[in-house]
PDB file of C-alpha atoms in Angstrom:
ATOM      1  CA  UNK A   1     158.269 131.391 -98.269  1.00  0.00           C
ATOM      2  CA  UNK A   2     160.583 132.055 -95.284  1.00  0.00           C
ATOM      3  CA  UNK A   3     158.941 132.534 -91.798  1.00  0.00           C
ATOM      4  CA  UNK A   4     160.429 136.052 -91.204  1.00  0.00           C
ATOM      5  CA  UNK A   5     158.283 137.038 -94.480  1.00  0.00           C
ATOM      6  CA  UNK A   6     154.879 135.710 -93.288  1.00  0.00           C
ATOM      7  CA  UNK A   7     153.805 138.514 -90.586  1.00  0.00           C
ATOM      8  CA  UNK A   8     154.701 141.192 -93.258  1.00  0.00           C
ATOM      9  CA  UNK A   9     152.151 139.862 -95.433  1.00  0.00           C
ATOM     10  CA  UNK A  10     149.402 139.721 -93.355  1.00  0.00           C
ATOM     11  CA  UNK A  11     147.076 142.564 -92.987  1.00  0.00           C
ATOM     12  CA  UNK A  12     146.153 144.359 -90.188  1.00  0.00           C
ATOM     13  CA  UNK A  13     143.633 142.359 -87.930  1.00  0.00           C
ATOM     14  CA  UNK A  14     140.903 145.578 -88.102  1.00  0.00           C
ATOM     15  CA  UNK A  15     141.372 145.210 -92.164  1.00  0.00           C
ATOM     16  CA  UNK A  16     140.810 141.365 -91.856  1.00  0.00           C
ATOM     17  CA  UNK A  17     137.750 141.661 -90.019  1.00  0.00           C
ATOM     18  CA  UNK A  18     136.235 144.104 -92.422  1.00  0.00           C
ATOM     19  CA  UNK A  19     137.271 141.643 -95.190  1.00  0.00           C
ATOM     20  CA  UNK A  20     135.547 138.774 -93.094  1.00  0.00           C
ATOM     21  CA  UNK A  21     132.572 141.192 -92.865  1.00  0.00           C
ATOM     22  CA  UNK A  22     132.360 141.490 -96.592  1.00  0.00           C
ATOM     23  CA  UNK A  23     132.426 137.910 -96.992  1.00  0.00           C
ATOM     24  CA  UNK A  24     129.834 137.366 -94.546  1.00  0.00           C
ATOM     25  CA  UNK A  25     127.314 139.588 -96.865  1.00  0.00           C
ATOM     26  CA  UNK A  26     128.172 137.196 -99.953  1.00  0.00           C
ATOM     27  CA  UNK A  27     127.439 134.386 -97.899  1.00  0.00           C
ATOM     28  CA  UNK A  28     123.463 134.541 -98.395  1.00  0.00           C
ATOM     29  CA  UNK A  29     122.124 133.370-101.911  1.00  0.00           C
ATOM     30  CA  UNK A  30     119.380 136.037-101.585  1.00  0.00           C
ATOM     31  CA  UNK A  31     121.676 138.770-101.495  1.00  0.00           C
ATOM     32  CA  UNK A  32     124.010 137.125-104.177  1.00  0.00           C
ATOM     33  CA  UNK A  33     120.731 136.797-106.494  1.00  0.00           C
ATOM     34  CA  UNK A  34     120.140 140.448-105.909  1.00  0.00           C
ATOM     35  CA  UNK A  35     123.695 141.495-106.944  1.00  0.00           C
ATOM     36  CA  UNK A  36     123.582 139.271-110.135  1.00  0.00           C
ATOM     37  CA  UNK A  37     120.316 141.222-111.067  1.00  0.00           C
ATOM     38  CA  UNK A  38     121.920 144.525-110.434  1.00  0.00           C
ATOM     39  CA  UNK A  39     124.746 143.659-112.338  1.00  0.00           C
ATOM     40  CA  UNK A  40     122.475 143.941-115.569  1.00  0.00           C
ATOM     41  CA  UNK A  41     121.791 147.840-114.608  1.00  0.00           C
ATOM     42  CA  UNK A  42     119.683 149.877-112.310  1.00  0.00           C
ATOM     43  CA  UNK A  43     116.843 148.754-111.095  1.00  0.00           C
ATOM     44  CA  UNK A  44     113.925 149.528-108.401  1.00  0.00           C
ATOM     45  CA  UNK A  45     112.705 146.883-105.602  1.00  0.00           C
ATOM     46  CA  UNK A  46     109.561 145.823-107.383  1.00  0.00           C
ATOM     47  CA  UNK A  47     111.708 144.854-110.568  1.00  0.00           C
ATOM     48  CA  UNK A  48     113.693 143.144-108.496  1.00  0.00           C
ATOM     49  CA  UNK A  49     111.068 141.484-106.538  1.00  0.00           C
ATOM     50  CA  UNK A  50     109.792 140.371-109.931  1.00  0.00           C
ATOM     51  CA  UNK A  51     112.995 139.193-111.496  1.00  0.00           C
ATOM     52  CA  UNK A  52     113.560 136.990-108.146  1.00  0.00           C
ATOM     53  CA  UNK A  53     109.776 136.054-107.659  1.00  0.00           C
ATOM     54  CA  UNK A  54     110.228 137.302-103.714  1.00  0.00           C
ATOM     55  CA  UNK A  55     108.423 139.961-101.790  1.00  0.00           C
ATOM     56  CA  UNK A  56     109.231 143.649-101.995  1.00  0.00           C
ATOM     57  CA  UNK A  57     109.520 143.702 -98.329  1.00  0.00           C
ATOM     58  CA  UNK A  58     112.271 140.494 -98.457  1.00  0.00           C
ATOM     59  CA  UNK A  59     114.139 142.503-101.133  1.00  0.00           C
ATOM     60  CA  UNK A  60     113.883 146.032 -99.343  1.00  0.00           C
ATOM     61  CA  UNK A  61     115.610 144.058 -96.279  1.00  0.00           C
ATOM     62  CA  UNK A  62     118.096 142.527 -98.355  1.00  0.00           C
ATOM     63  CA  UNK A  63     118.855 145.692 -99.897  1.00  0.00           C
ATOM     64  CA  UNK A  64     119.382 147.650 -96.820  1.00  0.00           C
ATOM     65  CA  UNK A  65     121.929 145.182 -95.668  1.00  0.00           C
ATOM     66  CA  UNK A  66     123.567 145.359 -99.091  1.00  0.00           C
ATOM     67  CA  UNK A  67     123.632 149.135 -98.858  1.00  0.00           C
ATOM     68  CA  UNK A  68     124.928 149.585 -95.133  1.00  0.00           C
ATOM     69  CA  UNK A  69     127.946 147.269 -96.762  1.00  0.00           C
ATOM     70  CA  UNK A  70     128.727 149.581 -99.507  1.00  0.00           C
ATOM     71  CA  UNK A  71     127.920 146.892-101.888  1.00  0.00           C
ATOM     72  CA  UNK A  72     124.685 148.602-103.748  1.00  0.00           C
ATOM     73  CA  UNK A  73     123.790 152.402-104.082  1.00  0.00           C
ATOM     74  CA  UNK A  74     120.403 153.900-104.429  1.00  0.00           C
ATOM     75  CA  UNK A  75     119.060 157.291-106.041  1.00  0.00           C
ATOM     76  CA  UNK A  76     115.320 158.557-105.765  1.00  0.00           C
ATOM     77  CA  UNK A  77     113.757 159.528-108.593  1.00  0.00           C
ATOM     78  CA  UNK A  78     110.074 160.914-107.493  1.00  0.00           C
ATOM     79  CA  UNK A  79     108.563 158.206-105.356  1.00  0.00           C
ATOM     80  CA  UNK A  80     110.809 155.457-106.815  1.00  0.00           C
ATOM     81  CA  UNK A  81     113.941 154.304-105.456  1.00  0.00           C
ATOM     82  CA  UNK A  82     116.372 152.697-108.084  1.00  0.00           C
ATOM     83  CA  UNK A  83     119.662 150.610-106.867  1.00  0.00           C
ATOM     84  CA  UNK A  84     122.832 149.496-108.755  1.00  0.00           C
ATOM     85  CA  UNK A  85     126.191 147.869-107.574  1.00  0.00           C
ATOM     86  CA  UNK A  86     128.128 150.456-105.812  1.00  0.00           C
ATOM     87  CA  UNK A  87     131.187 150.298-108.210  1.00  0.00           C
ATOM     88  CA  UNK A  88     133.181 147.567-110.573  1.00  0.00           C
ATOM     89  CA  UNK A  89     134.659 145.832-107.456  1.00  0.00           C
ATOM     90  CA  UNK A  90     131.666 144.402-106.851  1.00  0.00           C
ATOM     91  CA  UNK A  91     130.886 143.246-110.265  1.00  0.00           C
ATOM     92  CA  UNK A  92     134.380 141.729-110.201  1.00  0.00           C
ATOM     93  CA  UNK A  93     133.716 140.137-107.008  1.00  0.00           C
ATOM     94  CA  UNK A  94     130.629 138.455-108.293  1.00  0.00           C
ATOM     95  CA  UNK A  95     132.426 137.632-111.650  1.00  0.00           C
ATOM     96  CA  UNK A  96     135.736 136.094-110.072  1.00  0.00           C
ATOM     97  CA  UNK A  97     133.612 133.995-107.446  1.00  0.00           C
ATOM     98  CA  UNK A  98     131.279 132.511-110.219  1.00  0.00           C
ATOM     99  CA  UNK A  99     134.484 131.536-112.301  1.00  0.00           C
ATOM    100  CA  UNK A 100     136.098 130.198-109.773  1.00  0.00           C
ATOM    101  CA  UNK A 101     133.057 127.778-108.593  1.00  0.00           C
ATOM    102  CA  UNK A 102     132.179 126.994-112.190  1.00  0.00           C
ATOM    103  CA  UNK A 103     135.864 125.479-112.509  1.00  0.00           C
TER     104      UNK A 103
END
């Protein structure tokens, strides 16, 4: 690759910061476990807590971070809030990451 072409292939610093922030979110094993659980479909906090054998408050805290990062979405049905992966990109990132580490 010629030196002249490198600057054109590097995204804007703000975009790179957003990407780095995204990877920071994926840097926590608990959040990865939650995302893996949600890859099977929509779940409420109590179901996720049961699956991961963790407290509901710990799950809620991590879900808040995941929601702020737009990796999960929620919907309310009565008093219960259900969470799911935000879109197919999140599932793809998980899948590609797992594939990479399992090689």
